[in-house]
CSV table of C-alpha atoms in Angstrom, one decimal:
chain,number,residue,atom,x,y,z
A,18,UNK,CA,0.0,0.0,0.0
A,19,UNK,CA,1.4,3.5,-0.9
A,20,UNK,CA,2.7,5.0,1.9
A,21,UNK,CA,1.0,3.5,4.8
A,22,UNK,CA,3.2,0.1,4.6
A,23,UNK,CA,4.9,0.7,8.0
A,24,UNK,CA,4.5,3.2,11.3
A,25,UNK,CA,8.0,4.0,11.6
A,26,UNK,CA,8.3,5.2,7.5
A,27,UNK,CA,5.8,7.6,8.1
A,28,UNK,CA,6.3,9.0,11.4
A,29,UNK,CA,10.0,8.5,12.1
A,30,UNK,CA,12.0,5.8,14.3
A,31,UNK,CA,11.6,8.3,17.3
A,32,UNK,CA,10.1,6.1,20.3
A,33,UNK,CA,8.4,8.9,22.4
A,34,UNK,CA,6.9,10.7,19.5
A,35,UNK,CA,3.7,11.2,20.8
A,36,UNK,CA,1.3,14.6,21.0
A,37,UNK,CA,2.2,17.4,22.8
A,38,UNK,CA,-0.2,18.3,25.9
A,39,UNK,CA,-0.9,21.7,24.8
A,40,UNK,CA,-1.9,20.2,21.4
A,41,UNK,CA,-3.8,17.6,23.1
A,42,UNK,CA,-5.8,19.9,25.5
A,43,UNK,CA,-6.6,22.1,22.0
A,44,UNK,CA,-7.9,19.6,20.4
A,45,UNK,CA,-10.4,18.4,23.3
A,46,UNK,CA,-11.6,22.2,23.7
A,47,UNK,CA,-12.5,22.2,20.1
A,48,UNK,CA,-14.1,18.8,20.2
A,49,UNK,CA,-16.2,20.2,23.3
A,50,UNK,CA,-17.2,23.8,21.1
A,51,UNK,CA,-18.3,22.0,18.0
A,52,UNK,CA,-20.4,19.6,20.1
A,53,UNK,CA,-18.4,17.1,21.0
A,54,UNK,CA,-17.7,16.3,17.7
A,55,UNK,CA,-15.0,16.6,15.5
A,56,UNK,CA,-14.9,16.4,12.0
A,57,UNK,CA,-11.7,13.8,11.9
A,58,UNK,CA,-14.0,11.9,14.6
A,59,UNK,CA,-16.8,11.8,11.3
A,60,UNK,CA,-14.1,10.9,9.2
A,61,UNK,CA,-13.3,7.8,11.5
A,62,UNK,CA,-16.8,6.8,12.2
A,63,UNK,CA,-17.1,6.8,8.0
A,64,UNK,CA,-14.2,3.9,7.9
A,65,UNK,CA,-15.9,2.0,10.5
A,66,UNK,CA,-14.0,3.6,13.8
A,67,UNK,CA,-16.0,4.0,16.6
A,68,UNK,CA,-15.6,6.1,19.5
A,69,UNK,CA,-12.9,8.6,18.1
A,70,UNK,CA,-13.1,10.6,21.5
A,71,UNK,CA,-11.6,7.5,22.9
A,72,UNK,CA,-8.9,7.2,20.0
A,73,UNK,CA,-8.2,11.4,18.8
A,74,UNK,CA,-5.9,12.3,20.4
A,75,UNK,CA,-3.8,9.8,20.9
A,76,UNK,CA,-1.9,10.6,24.6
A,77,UNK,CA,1.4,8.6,23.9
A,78,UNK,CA,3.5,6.5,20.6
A,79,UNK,CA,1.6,3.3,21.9
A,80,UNK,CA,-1.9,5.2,21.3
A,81,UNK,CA,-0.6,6.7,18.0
A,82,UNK,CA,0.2,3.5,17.1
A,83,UNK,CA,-2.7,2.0,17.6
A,84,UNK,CA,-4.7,4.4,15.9
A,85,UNK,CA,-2.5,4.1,13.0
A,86,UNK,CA,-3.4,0.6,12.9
A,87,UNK,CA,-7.1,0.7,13.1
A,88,UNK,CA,-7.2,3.2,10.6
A,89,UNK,CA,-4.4,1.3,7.7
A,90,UNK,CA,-6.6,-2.1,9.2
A,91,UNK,CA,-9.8,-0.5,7.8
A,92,UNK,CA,-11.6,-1.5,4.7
A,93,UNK,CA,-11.5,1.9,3.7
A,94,UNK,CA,-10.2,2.9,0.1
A,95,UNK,CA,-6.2,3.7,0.0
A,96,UNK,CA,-7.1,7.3,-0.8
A,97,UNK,CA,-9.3,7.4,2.2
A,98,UNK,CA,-6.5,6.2,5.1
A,99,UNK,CA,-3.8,8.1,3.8
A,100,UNK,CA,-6.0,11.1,3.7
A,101,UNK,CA,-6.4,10.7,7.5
A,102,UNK,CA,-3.0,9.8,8.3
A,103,UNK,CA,-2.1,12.9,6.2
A,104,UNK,CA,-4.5,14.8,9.1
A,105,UNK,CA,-2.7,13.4,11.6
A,106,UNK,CA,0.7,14.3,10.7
A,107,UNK,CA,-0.6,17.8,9.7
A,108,UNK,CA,-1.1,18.0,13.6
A,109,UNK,CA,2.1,16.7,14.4
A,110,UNK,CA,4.4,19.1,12.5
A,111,UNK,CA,7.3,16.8,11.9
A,112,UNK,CA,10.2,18.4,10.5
A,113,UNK,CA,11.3,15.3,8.4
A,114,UNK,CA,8.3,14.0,8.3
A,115,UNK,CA,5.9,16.8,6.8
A,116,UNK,CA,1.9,15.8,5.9
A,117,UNK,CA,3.3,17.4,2.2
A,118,UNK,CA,5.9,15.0,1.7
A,119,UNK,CA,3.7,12.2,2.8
A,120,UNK,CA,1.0,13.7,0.5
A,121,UNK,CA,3.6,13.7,-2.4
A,122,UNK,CA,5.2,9.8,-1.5
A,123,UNK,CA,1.9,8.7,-1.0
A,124,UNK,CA,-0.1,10.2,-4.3
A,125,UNK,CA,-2.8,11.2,-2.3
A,126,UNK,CA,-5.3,12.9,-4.8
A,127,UNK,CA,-5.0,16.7,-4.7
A,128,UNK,CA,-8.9,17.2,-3.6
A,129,UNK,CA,-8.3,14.9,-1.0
A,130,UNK,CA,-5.2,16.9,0.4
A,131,UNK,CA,-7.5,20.4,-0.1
A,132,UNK,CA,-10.2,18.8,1.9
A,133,UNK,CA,-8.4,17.7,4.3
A,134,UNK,CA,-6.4,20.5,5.1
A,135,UNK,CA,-9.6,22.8,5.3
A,136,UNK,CA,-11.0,20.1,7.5
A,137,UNK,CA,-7.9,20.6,9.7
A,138,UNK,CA,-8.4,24.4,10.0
A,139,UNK,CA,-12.3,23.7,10.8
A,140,UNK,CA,-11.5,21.4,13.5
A,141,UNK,CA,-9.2,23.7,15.2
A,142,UNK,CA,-12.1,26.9,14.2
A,143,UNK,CA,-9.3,29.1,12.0
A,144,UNK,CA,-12.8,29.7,9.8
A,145,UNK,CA,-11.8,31.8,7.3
A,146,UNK,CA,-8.8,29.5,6.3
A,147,UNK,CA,-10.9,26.7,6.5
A,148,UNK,CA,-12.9,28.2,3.9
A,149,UNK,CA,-10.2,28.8,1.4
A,150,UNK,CA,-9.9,25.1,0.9
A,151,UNK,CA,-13.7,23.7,1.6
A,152,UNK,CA,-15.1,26.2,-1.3
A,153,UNK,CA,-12.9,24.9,-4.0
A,154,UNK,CA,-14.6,23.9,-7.1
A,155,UNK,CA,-12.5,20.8,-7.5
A,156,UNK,CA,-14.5,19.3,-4.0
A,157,UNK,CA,-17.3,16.7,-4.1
A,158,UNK,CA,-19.3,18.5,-1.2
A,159,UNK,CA,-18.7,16.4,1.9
A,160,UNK,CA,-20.6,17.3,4.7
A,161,UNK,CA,-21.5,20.2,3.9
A,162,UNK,CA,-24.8,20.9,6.0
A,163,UNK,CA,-22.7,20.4,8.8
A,164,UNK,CA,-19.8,22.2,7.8
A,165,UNK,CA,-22.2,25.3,7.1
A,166,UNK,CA,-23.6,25.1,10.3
A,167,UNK,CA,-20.4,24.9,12.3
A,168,UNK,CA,-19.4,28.6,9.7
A,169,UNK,CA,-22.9,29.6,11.3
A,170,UNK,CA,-22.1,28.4,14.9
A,171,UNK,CA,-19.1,30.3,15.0
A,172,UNK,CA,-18.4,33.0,12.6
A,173,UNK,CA,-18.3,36.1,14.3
A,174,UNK,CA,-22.0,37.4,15.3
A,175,UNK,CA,-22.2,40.3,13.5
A,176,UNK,CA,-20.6,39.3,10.2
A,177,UNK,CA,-22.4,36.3,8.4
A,178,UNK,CA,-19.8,36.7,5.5
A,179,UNK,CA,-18.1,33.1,5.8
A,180,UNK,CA,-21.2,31.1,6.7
A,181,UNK,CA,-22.9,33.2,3.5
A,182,UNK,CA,-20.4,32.8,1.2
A,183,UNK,CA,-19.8,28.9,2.4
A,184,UNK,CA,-23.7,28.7,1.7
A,185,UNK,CA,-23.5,30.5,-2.4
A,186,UNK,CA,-20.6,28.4,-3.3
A,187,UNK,CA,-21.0,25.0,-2.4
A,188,UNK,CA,-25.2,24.9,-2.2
A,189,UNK,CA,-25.9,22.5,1.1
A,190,UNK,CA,-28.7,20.5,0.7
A,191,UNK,CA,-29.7,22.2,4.1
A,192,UNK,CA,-31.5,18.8,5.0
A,193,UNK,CA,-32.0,19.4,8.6
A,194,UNK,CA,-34.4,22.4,10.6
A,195,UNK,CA,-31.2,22.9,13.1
A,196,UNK,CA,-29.0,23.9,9.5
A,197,UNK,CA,-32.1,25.7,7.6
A,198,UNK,CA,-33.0,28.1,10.4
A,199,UNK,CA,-28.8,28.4,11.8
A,200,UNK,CA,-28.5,30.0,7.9
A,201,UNK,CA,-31.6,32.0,8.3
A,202,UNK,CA,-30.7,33.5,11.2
A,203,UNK,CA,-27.2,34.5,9.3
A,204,UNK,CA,-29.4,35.5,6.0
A,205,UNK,CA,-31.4,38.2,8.2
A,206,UNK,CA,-28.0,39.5,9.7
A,207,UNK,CA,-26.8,40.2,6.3
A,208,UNK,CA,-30.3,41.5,4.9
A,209,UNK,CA,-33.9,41.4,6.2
A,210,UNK,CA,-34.7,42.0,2.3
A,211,UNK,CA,-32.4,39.0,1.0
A,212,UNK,CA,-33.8,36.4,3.9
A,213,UNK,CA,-37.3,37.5,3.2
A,214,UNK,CA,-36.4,36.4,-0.6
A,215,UNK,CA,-35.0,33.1,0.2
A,216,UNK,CA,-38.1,32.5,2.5
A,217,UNK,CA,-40.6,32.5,0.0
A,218,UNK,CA,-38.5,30.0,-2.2
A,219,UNK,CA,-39.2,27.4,0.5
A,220,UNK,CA,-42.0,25.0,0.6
A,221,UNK,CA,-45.5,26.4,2.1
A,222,UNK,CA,-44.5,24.9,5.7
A,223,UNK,CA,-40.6,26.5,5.7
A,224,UNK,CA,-41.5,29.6,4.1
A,225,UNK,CA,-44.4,30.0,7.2
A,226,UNK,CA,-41.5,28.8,9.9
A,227,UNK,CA,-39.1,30.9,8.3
A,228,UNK,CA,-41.6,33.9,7.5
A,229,UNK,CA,-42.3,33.8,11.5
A,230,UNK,CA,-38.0,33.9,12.1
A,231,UNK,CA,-37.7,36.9,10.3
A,232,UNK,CA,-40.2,38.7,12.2
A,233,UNK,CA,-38.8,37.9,15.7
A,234,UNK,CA,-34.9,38.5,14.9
A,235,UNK,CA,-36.0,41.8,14.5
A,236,UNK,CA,-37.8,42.5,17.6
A,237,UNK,CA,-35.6,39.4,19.8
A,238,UNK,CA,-32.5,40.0,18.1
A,239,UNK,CA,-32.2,43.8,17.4
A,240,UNK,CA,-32.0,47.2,19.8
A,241,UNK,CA,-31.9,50.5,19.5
A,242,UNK,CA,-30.9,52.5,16.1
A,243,UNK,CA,-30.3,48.6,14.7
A,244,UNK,CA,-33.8,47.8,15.4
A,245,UNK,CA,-35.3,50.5,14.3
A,246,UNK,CA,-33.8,50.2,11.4
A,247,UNK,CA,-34.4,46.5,10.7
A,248,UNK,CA,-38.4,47.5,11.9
A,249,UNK,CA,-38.4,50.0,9.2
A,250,UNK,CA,-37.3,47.4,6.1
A,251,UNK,CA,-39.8,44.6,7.9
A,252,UNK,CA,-42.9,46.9,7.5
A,253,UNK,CA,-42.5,47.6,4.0
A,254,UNK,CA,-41.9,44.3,3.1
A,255,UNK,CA,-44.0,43.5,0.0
A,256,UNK,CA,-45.7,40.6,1.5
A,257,UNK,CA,-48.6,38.8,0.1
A,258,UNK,CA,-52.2,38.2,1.6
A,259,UNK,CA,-50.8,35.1,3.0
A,260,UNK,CA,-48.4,36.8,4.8
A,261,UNK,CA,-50.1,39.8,5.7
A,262,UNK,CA,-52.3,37.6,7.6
A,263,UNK,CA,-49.7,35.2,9.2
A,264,UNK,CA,-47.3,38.9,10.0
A,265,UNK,CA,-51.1,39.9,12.0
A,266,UNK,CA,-51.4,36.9,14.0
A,267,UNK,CA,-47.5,36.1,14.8
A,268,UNK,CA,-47.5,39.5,16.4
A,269,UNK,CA,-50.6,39.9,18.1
A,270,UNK,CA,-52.0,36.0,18.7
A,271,UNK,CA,-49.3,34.1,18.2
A,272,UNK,CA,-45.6,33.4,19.2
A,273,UNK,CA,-44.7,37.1,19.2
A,274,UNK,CA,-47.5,38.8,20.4
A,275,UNK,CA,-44.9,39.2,23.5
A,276,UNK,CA,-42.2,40.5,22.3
A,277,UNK,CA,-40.8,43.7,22.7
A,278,UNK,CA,-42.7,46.8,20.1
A,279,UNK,CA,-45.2,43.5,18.6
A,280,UNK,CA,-48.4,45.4,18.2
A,281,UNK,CA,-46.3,48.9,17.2
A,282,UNK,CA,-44.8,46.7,14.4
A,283,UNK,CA,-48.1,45.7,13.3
A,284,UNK,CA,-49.7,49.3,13.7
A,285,UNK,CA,-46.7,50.9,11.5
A,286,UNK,CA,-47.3,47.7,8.9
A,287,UNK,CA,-51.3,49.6,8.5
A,288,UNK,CA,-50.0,52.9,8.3
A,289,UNK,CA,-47.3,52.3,6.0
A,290,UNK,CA,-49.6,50.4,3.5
A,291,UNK,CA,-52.5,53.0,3.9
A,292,UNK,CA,-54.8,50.9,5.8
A,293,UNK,CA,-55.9,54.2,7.9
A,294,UNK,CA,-59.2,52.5,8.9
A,295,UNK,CA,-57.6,49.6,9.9
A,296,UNK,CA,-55.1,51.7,12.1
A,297,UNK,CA,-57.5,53.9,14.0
A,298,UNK,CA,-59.6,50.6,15.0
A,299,UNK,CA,-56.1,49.0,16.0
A,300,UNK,CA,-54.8,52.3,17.5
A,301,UNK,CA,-57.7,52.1,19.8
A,302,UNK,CA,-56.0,49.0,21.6
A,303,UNK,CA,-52.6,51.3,22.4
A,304,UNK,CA,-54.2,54.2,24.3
A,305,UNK,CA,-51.8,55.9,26.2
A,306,UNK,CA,-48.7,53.6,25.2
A,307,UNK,CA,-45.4,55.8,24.4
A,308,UNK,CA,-43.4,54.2,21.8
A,309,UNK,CA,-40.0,56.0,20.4
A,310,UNK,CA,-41.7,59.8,21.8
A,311,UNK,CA,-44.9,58.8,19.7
A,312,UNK,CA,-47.8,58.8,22.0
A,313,UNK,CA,-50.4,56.6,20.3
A,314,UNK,CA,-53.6,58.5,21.4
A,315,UNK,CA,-52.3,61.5,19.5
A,316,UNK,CA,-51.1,59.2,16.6
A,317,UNK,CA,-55.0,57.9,16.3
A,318,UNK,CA,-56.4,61.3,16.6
A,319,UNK,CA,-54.8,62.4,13.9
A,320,UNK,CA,-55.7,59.5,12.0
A,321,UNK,CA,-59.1,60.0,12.8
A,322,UNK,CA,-59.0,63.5,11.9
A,323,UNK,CA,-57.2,62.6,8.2
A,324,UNK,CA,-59.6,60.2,7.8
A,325,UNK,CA,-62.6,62.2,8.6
A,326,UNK,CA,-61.3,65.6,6.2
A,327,UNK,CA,-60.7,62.6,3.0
């Protein structure tokens, strides 16, 4: 087998090699922030190794040894074991014994290598050079809903670049609710008017759950300027009937009829879109109630009194 036909001609004769303990303890702390589970633990588990937590890191040469084994002992493809032996010697910097001349010895395939090494980076959360390699056109997507929800996880809050640009190039299959509404949550970051697009591409149910998301990032997820702001793009939303109704009954019946500016939200939405009857029936219901300076009695007077002069 290329490259993988004994320990010591890919590692080195040295008898104590063996991980460092700062490396080790890195390596768990990552595990534990992506969930106790890292991607070189899925790459095991898809060779048939079990319980990768118990193998990754490997404390001392006997452990390294042993995982070696399992993994060349596997009925895995020869791309496949190299790839992950090329992984582990990528975290064991070995001066004469570098991951890129076992890459070269061992032939591994060059969209193997690229995968790999922006699997590396993703493991240990260096995101944006993670991304260099996991967007490269020559990659079969592998893992990607995952992949994009770790990006979404753990990009910085208030920049969804990464996860977004992770999301245009490779296309997830976004096959889980935990990855669909992780993105969302990004998309609305970015642009209230862009989510509200992609929402309406989904299937009647999504586009309902999602429609509902929008809506309470901006009151849940938003203050100040920021959310006045977002508020402003949300009621001018060209929605449909559908949607008019479901905005209605998310913030006054439904889920959101709690959160923070609701039933303002919705008395702006009839305003903006000339629905001064409507408005002067709803303003009736905010008596009093300061929102922003605007008292709402006055704000309903006035109403009436435009209303009444038409």
């Amino acid at each position: 087998m290329d490259g993988l036909d004994d320990f010591h001609s890919v590692f080195g004769a040295e008898p104590n090699l063996a991980y460092h303990g700062q490396t080790i303890h890195e390596i768990h702390k990552h595990r534990h922030s992506l969930g106790n589970e890292l991607f070189f633990d899925r790459l095991l588990r898809a060779i048939g190794i079990d319980k990768a937590s118990k193998l990754y890191p490997p404390p001392s040469n006997k452990d390294l040894q042993n995982l070696y084994k399992r993994i060349v002992d596997s009925s895995a493809p020869d791309h496949q074991k190299q790839s992950l032996v090329y992984y582990i010697l990528k975290d064991l910097s070995l001066e004469k014994h570098s991951p890129e001349a076992f890459a070269e010895r061992s032939y591994i395939p060059g969209k193997y290598q690229t995968f790999i090494d922006g699997i590396w980076n993703l493991d240990r959360l260096k995101l944006e050079r993670a991304l260099d390699y996991l967007t490269s056109p020559t990659l079969i997507p592998t893992f990607p809903d995952e992949i994009l929800h770790t990006l979404c996880q753990h990009a910085p809050k208030d920049d969804s670049t990464l996860p977004l640009a992770y999301f245009y190039s490779v296309s997830p299959p976004l096959a889980s609710q935990r990855v669909l509404f992780a993105l969302f949550e990004r998309m609305c970051n970015a642009s209230l008017s862009e989510a509200y697009s992609f929402s309406r591409g989904q299937e009647a149910t999504k586009h309902h759950a999602l429609f509902e998301q929008l809506i309470f990032f901006v009151h849940a997820n938003s203050a100040g300027d920021t959310r006045a702001s977002r508020a402003l793009i949300l009621i001018q939303l060209p929605l449909d009937e559908e949607e008019e109704v479901w905005f209605e009954e998310f913030l006054t019946s439904g889920k959101g009829h709690a959160l923070q500016g609701a039933k303002d939200t919705v008395m702006m939405r009839k305003i903006t879109k000339g629905r001064m009857g409507e408005a002067i029936t709803f303003g009736q219901k905010m008596s009093g109630r300061k929102i922003d300076g605007v008292n709402w009695t006055y704000l309903r007077e006035g109403l009436e009194k435009g209303s009444a002069m038409q």
